[in-house]
Amino acid sequence: MPKKKREMQYRYYEMPEDSFVLPLMGQTWVRKYGDGIDYLHFHNYMEIGICHEGTGEMLFEDKAYHFEPGCFTIIPPNYPHTTNSEPGTLGFWEYLFVDCEGLINCIFEKKEDSARAAVEELYRRPYFFEKGQGEALKNDIMTVFREQKERKHLFKQKSDAFLIDLLTEVIRMNESDTEVKREDSPLVKDEVGDMERLMPALSHIKTHYMDEIYIGELADLCALSETHFRRLFNENIHLSPLEYVNSIRIHEACRELRTTDKPIRTVAFETGFTSISTFQRNFFKFVGMPTHEWRNHPENYEYKLQQYKISTYEGW
């Protein structure tokens, strides 16, 4: 079994304006995957990846899966993973980062409870599809890539339609796999491990970061004791629960500061911080500069957030 890596990187992507999908495509993604990288990472959006060339290992937490051309992955936000090419070889993957909450809200409109339940089901676990598995889903993915590349009239609308079809099927798979263990499942329930147990807490934090959040409440959502929850969280996310909550709040604050003229004090309180000093301290920790300086120089926004590396947390 591969050794669990001791560092984690939070890779933050900003969704294009008026879009639910960020495509990462083309020859720039022909590369040595994992070259010089000895840590896992996670994203703020769902990652859908498809392998066109090369072989190697895909790591979900501490479990490895062999990848080859024709396989693809569907990985929810906040799920630690990485891709490693065979030594000395190149791989070619293309990716879609998807704003699932935005798409799901379009489906359910004003039915907030139904939308929230659908998102939680959608984020229940990652999927690794071997070559030949999930062909209907793969066709949806390839259609979205084609629409994003050709950019014909109404390409955004067609992309959204196929993404909705894909997300709906993933929700159905999660529901059926929860009811009974499927031997043909791309990634069966017993293999998922600790991260699936933490998903209810991660989903709750993502949708309630602006509220006061209690550790006991998060532990209850995961059906764990508070002590067990803290241990699993630290071992798998490599942050304490409070540090993770603050990281989500800071990223949302960055978005607000970049896209609105709201006063810094207002942004701090709206993103869940109870004091300006706590907000400013956490902002500097994650972004590397004071809020006023960053707001005046937003060109560093994406780079600084993507490069923020989270070191292993050594205590509670």
Tab-separated table of C-alpha atoms in Angstrom, residues 8-272:
chain	number	residue	atom	x	y	z
A	8	MET	CA	-1.694	18.536	1.170
A	9	GLN	CA	-2.216	21.292	-1.372
A	10	TYR	CA	-5.460	23.191	-1.840
A	11	ARG	CA	-5.754	24.087	-5.538
A	12	TYR	CA	-8.281	26.844	-5.995
A	13	TYR	CA	-9.841	27.523	-9.391
A	14	GLU	CA	-12.051	30.431	-10.335
A	15	MET	CA	-15.054	29.614	-12.510
A	16	PRO	CA	-15.389	31.673	-15.729
A	17	GLU	CA	-18.083	34.333	-15.624
A	18	ASP	CA	-21.582	33.058	-16.493
A	19	SER	CA	-20.400	29.448	-16.652
A	20	PHE	CA	-20.723	26.242	-14.655
A	21	VAL	CA	-17.617	24.569	-16.092
A	22	LEU	CA	-13.917	25.385	-16.337
A	23	PRO	CA	-12.242	23.218	-19.019
A	24	LEU	CA	-8.503	22.516	-18.877
A	25	MET	CA	-7.709	21.144	-22.330
A	26	GLY	CA	-5.062	20.858	-25.004
A	27	GLN	CA	-1.405	19.961	-25.409
A	28	THR	CA	-0.327	21.888	-22.302
A	29	TRP	CA	-1.677	18.894	-20.358
A	30	VAL	CA	0.795	16.500	-21.951
A	31	ARG	CA	3.263	16.172	-19.094
A	32	LYS	CA	4.992	14.003	-16.507
A	33	TYR	CA	2.223	13.825	-13.937
A	34	GLY	CA	3.477	13.836	-10.380
A	35	ASP	CA	7.011	14.800	-11.393
A	36	GLY	CA	8.626	16.406	-8.346
A	37	ILE	CA	5.370	16.294	-6.353
A	38	ASP	CA	5.253	14.264	-3.144
A	39	TYR	CA	1.907	15.398	-1.742
A	40	LEU	CA	-1.786	14.983	-2.402
A	41	HIS	CA	-4.078	17.870	-3.358
A	42	PHE	CA	-7.753	18.751	-3.453
A	43	HIS	CA	-9.889	21.297	-5.295
A	44	ASN	CA	-12.749	23.681	-4.609
A	45	TYR	CA	-14.783	22.230	-7.499
A	46	MET	CA	-15.618	18.732	-8.721
A	47	GLU	CA	-12.868	17.456	-11.013
A	48	ILE	CA	-13.714	15.265	-13.995
A	49	GLY	CA	-10.608	13.927	-15.730
A	50	ILE	CA	-10.131	11.680	-18.738
A	51	CYS	CA	-6.884	9.974	-19.763
A	52	HIS	CA	-5.980	10.107	-23.465
A	53	GLU	CA	-2.373	8.910	-23.327
A	54	GLY	CA	0.082	7.357	-20.888
A	55	THR	CA	-0.048	5.017	-17.923
A	56	GLY	CA	0.572	5.374	-14.203
A	57	GLU	CA	-1.185	5.522	-10.847
A	58	MET	CA	-4.105	7.553	-9.572
A	59	LEU	CA	-4.042	7.880	-5.784
A	60	PHE	CA	-7.269	8.362	-3.833
A	61	GLU	CA	-6.217	8.948	-0.223
A	62	ASP	CA	-3.753	6.052	0.196
A	63	LYS	CA	-5.174	3.629	-2.396
A	64	ALA	CA	-3.694	3.364	-5.890
A	65	TYR	CA	-5.462	2.644	-9.188
A	66	HIS	CA	-3.689	1.947	-12.470
A	67	PHE	CA	-4.630	4.398	-15.210
A	68	GLU	CA	-4.385	3.971	-18.984
A	69	PRO	CA	-5.932	5.637	-22.044
A	70	GLY	CA	-9.714	5.447	-21.917
A	71	CYS	CA	-10.111	5.572	-18.127
A	72	PHE	CA	-11.675	8.561	-16.399
A	73	THR	CA	-12.326	9.928	-12.919
A	74	ILE	CA	-15.037	11.893	-11.151
A	75	ILE	CA	-13.691	13.423	-7.929
A	76	PRO	CA	-15.785	15.589	-5.577
A	77	PRO	CA	-14.452	18.826	-4.061
A	78	ASN	CA	-12.118	18.514	-1.084
A	79	TYR	CA	-11.129	14.923	-1.872
A	80	PRO	CA	-7.348	14.261	-1.576
A	81	HIS	CA	-5.826	12.669	-4.680
A	82	THR	CA	-2.982	12.903	-7.169
A	83	THR	CA	-1.910	11.500	-10.546
A	84	ASN	CA	1.534	9.942	-11.115
A	85	SER	CA	2.845	8.952	-14.551
A	86	GLU	CA	5.025	5.882	-14.948
A	87	PRO	CA	8.638	7.012	-14.365
A	88	GLY	CA	10.172	8.540	-17.470
A	89	THR	CA	6.891	8.711	-19.421
A	90	LEU	CA	4.383	11.393	-20.393
A	91	GLY	CA	0.645	11.350	-19.847
A	92	PHE	CA	-2.162	13.329	-21.391
A	93	TRP	CA	-5.220	14.119	-19.297
A	94	GLU	CA	-7.911	16.725	-19.866
A	95	TYR	CA	-10.131	18.085	-17.108
A	96	LEU	CA	-13.480	19.681	-16.428
A	97	PHE	CA	-13.954	21.545	-13.140
A	98	VAL	CA	-17.673	21.757	-12.494
A	99	ASP	CA	-19.786	24.083	-10.334
A	100	CYS	CA	-22.141	21.350	-9.214
A	101	GLU	CA	-24.046	23.548	-6.756
A	102	GLY	CA	-24.855	26.026	-9.519
A	103	LEU	CA	-26.121	23.323	-11.853
A	104	ILE	CA	-28.101	21.532	-9.156
A	105	ASN	CA	-29.749	24.815	-8.106
A	106	CYS	CA	-30.848	25.292	-11.718
A	107	ILE	CA	-32.547	21.904	-11.597
A	108	PHE	CA	-34.340	22.424	-8.290
A	109	GLU	CA	-34.806	26.197	-8.558
A	110	LYS	CA	-36.217	27.319	-5.176
A	111	LYS	CA	-36.270	23.848	-3.562
A	112	GLU	CA	-33.237	24.448	-1.368
A	113	ASP	CA	-33.576	21.301	0.755
A	114	SER	CA	-33.823	19.075	-2.317
A	115	ALA	CA	-30.852	20.810	-3.930
A	116	ARG	CA	-28.752	20.436	-0.781
A	117	ALA	CA	-29.598	16.722	-0.517
A	118	ALA	CA	-28.682	16.183	-4.171
A	119	VAL	CA	-25.323	17.907	-3.748
A	120	GLU	CA	-24.521	15.849	-0.656
A	121	GLU	CA	-25.331	12.657	-2.576
A	122	LEU	CA	-23.235	13.852	-5.511
A	123	TYR	CA	-20.222	14.484	-3.285
A	124	ARG	CA	-20.459	11.195	-1.424
A	125	ARG	CA	-17.380	9.619	-3.010
A	126	PRO	CA	-14.940	9.672	-5.947
A	127	TYR	CA	-15.160	7.324	-8.910
A	128	PHE	CA	-12.389	5.722	-10.945
A	129	PHE	CA	-13.669	4.222	-14.200
A	130	GLU	CA	-11.437	1.714	-15.925
A	131	LYS	CA	-11.305	1.561	-19.713
A	132	GLY	CA	-14.664	0.255	-20.935
A	133	GLN	CA	-16.604	1.223	-17.803
A	134	GLY	CA	-19.186	4.009	-17.679
A	135	GLU	CA	-19.382	4.543	-21.437
A	136	ALA	CA	-22.590	6.607	-21.224
A	137	LEU	CA	-20.953	8.969	-18.729
A	138	LYS	CA	-17.814	9.113	-20.850
A	139	ASN	CA	-19.893	10.129	-23.880
A	140	ASP	CA	-21.380	13.011	-21.876
A	141	ILE	CA	-17.887	14.126	-20.838
A	142	MET	CA	-16.538	13.982	-24.383
A	143	THR	CA	-19.518	15.977	-25.639
A	144	VAL	CA	-18.783	18.729	-23.123
A	145	PHE	CA	-15.127	18.798	-24.182
A	146	ARG	CA	-16.139	19.032	-27.834
A	147	GLU	CA	-18.581	21.867	-27.158
A	148	GLN	CA	-15.995	23.764	-25.126
A	149	LYS	CA	-13.378	23.351	-27.850
A	150	GLU	CA	-15.579	24.241	-30.849
A	151	ARG	CA	-17.543	26.991	-29.049
A	152	LYS	CA	-20.411	26.985	-31.514
A	153	HIS	CA	-23.657	28.890	-30.985
A	154	LEU	CA	-25.251	27.940	-27.595
A	155	PHE	CA	-22.224	25.822	-26.603
A	156	LYS	CA	-22.622	26.801	-22.947
A	157	GLN	CA	-26.250	25.661	-22.892
A	158	LYS	CA	-25.420	22.339	-24.540
A	159	SER	CA	-22.493	21.792	-22.159
A	160	ASP	CA	-24.783	22.441	-19.184
A	161	ALA	CA	-27.372	19.980	-20.492
A	162	PHE	CA	-24.857	17.148	-20.790
A	163	LEU	CA	-23.308	17.979	-17.422
A	164	ILE	CA	-26.723	17.830	-15.783
A	165	ASP	CA	-27.279	14.412	-17.362
A	166	LEU	CA	-23.904	13.257	-16.043
A	167	LEU	CA	-24.457	14.578	-12.520
A	168	THR	CA	-27.902	13.004	-12.383
A	169	GLU	CA	-26.452	9.605	-13.276
A	170	VAL	CA	-23.719	9.956	-10.639
A	171	ILE	CA	-26.357	10.703	-7.986
A	172	ARG	CA	-28.266	7.604	-9.051
A	173	MET	CA	-25.106	5.491	-8.861
A	174	ASN	CA	-24.371	6.761	-5.372
A	175	GLU	CA	-27.891	5.986	-4.210
A	176	SER	CA	-27.875	2.460	-5.661
A	177	ASP	CA	-24.387	1.694	-4.332
A	178	THR	CA	-25.478	2.844	-0.879
A	179	GLU	CA	-28.413	0.432	-0.927
A	180	VAL	CA	-26.399	-2.598	-2.056
A	181	LYS	CA	-22.738	-3.225	-2.755
A	182	ARG	CA	-22.354	-3.538	-6.542
A	183	GLU	CA	-19.516	-5.761	-7.693
A	184	ASP	CA	-19.371	-3.848	-11.008
A	185	SER	CA	-19.145	-0.435	-9.332
A	186	PRO	CA	-16.117	1.583	-10.500
A	187	LEU	CA	-15.180	2.171	-6.869
A	188	VAL	CA	-17.191	0.131	-4.373
A	189	LYS	CA	-18.167	1.460	-0.994
A	190	ASP	CA	-15.787	-0.671	1.044
A	191	GLU	CA	-12.785	0.751	-0.807
A	192	VAL	CA	-13.447	4.410	-0.165
A	193	GLY	CA	-12.347	4.674	3.436
A	194	ASP	CA	-12.087	7.592	5.801
A	195	MET	CA	-12.802	10.420	3.345
A	196	GLU	CA	-16.293	9.146	2.627
A	197	ARG	CA	-16.974	9.176	6.361
A	198	LEU	CA	-15.900	12.834	6.476
A	199	MET	CA	-17.915	13.921	3.424
A	200	PRO	CA	-21.055	14.939	5.377
A	201	ALA	CA	-18.931	17.345	7.441
A	202	LEU	CA	-17.091	18.715	4.394
A	203	SER	CA	-20.369	19.291	2.558
A	204	HIS	CA	-21.834	21.019	5.617
A	205	ILE	CA	-18.816	23.314	5.915
A	206	LYS	CA	-18.994	24.202	2.223
A	207	THR	CA	-22.631	25.322	2.490
A	208	HIS	CA	-22.573	26.778	6.038
A	209	TYR	CA	-19.106	28.355	6.293
A	210	MET	CA	-20.725	31.736	7.052
A	211	ASP	CA	-22.417	30.353	10.183
A	212	GLU	CA	-20.975	29.406	13.558
A	213	ILE	CA	-19.814	25.800	13.232
A	214	TYR	CA	-19.277	23.459	16.172
A	215	ILE	CA	-16.972	20.439	16.149
A	216	GLY	CA	-19.569	18.316	17.918
A	217	GLU	CA	-22.102	19.121	15.206
A	218	LEU	CA	-19.677	18.039	12.470
A	219	ALA	CA	-18.853	14.830	14.344
A	220	ASP	CA	-22.564	14.016	14.693
A	221	LEU	CA	-23.072	14.457	10.941
A	222	CYS	CA	-20.407	11.801	10.391
A	223	ALA	CA	-21.770	9.518	13.148
A	224	LEU	CA	-18.429	9.710	14.959
A	225	SER	CA	-17.305	10.663	18.419
A	226	GLU	CA	-15.697	14.098	18.584
A	227	THR	CA	-12.276	12.598	19.359
A	228	HIS	CA	-12.497	10.110	16.490
A	229	PHE	CA	-13.711	12.832	14.131
A	230	ARG	CA	-10.808	15.142	14.980
A	231	ARG	CA	-8.298	12.344	14.445
A	232	LEU	CA	-9.716	11.311	11.057
A	233	PHE	CA	-9.962	14.927	9.947
A	234	ASN	CA	-6.372	15.751	10.849
A	235	GLU	CA	-5.011	12.544	9.319
A	236	ASN	CA	-6.855	12.957	6.012
A	237	ILE	CA	-7.209	16.722	5.468
A	238	HIS	CA	-3.964	17.625	7.260
A	239	LEU	CA	-5.647	20.601	8.914
A	240	SER	CA	-7.634	20.896	12.086
A	241	PRO	CA	-11.382	21.308	11.459
A	242	LEU	CA	-11.178	24.979	12.478
A	243	GLU	CA	-8.256	25.647	10.124
A	244	TYR	CA	-10.148	24.017	7.283
A	245	VAL	CA	-13.289	26.083	7.975
A	246	ASN	CA	-11.170	29.241	7.971
A	247	SER	CA	-9.529	28.255	4.670
A	248	ILE	CA	-12.965	27.978	3.038
A	249	ARG	CA	-14.002	31.323	4.542
A	250	ILE	CA	-10.885	33.061	3.236
A	251	HIS	CA	-11.389	31.770	-0.279
A	252	GLU	CA	-14.968	33.011	-0.242
A	253	ALA	CA	-13.754	36.343	1.148
A	254	CYS	CA	-11.276	36.621	-1.729
A	255	ARG	CA	-14.095	36.134	-4.205
A	256	GLU	CA	-16.174	38.829	-2.495
A	257	LEU	CA	-13.279	41.272	-2.345
A	258	ARG	CA	-12.485	40.694	-5.985
A	259	THR	CA	-16.028	40.946	-7.368
A	260	THR	CA	-17.736	43.486	-5.073
A	261	ASP	CA	-17.087	46.874	-3.467
A	262	LYS	CA	-18.169	45.705	-0.037
A	263	PRO	CA	-16.167	47.084	2.912
A	264	ILE	CA	-13.589	44.676	4.284
A	265	ARG	CA	-15.406	44.587	7.627
A	266	THR	CA	-18.622	43.514	5.906
A	267	VAL	CA	-16.854	40.769	3.963
A	268	ALA	CA	-15.247	39.484	7.159
A	269	PHE	CA	-18.526	39.103	9.002
A	270	GLU	CA	-20.447	37.766	6.001
A	271	THR	CA	-17.920	34.965	5.569
A	272	GLY	CA	-18.204	33.824	9.167
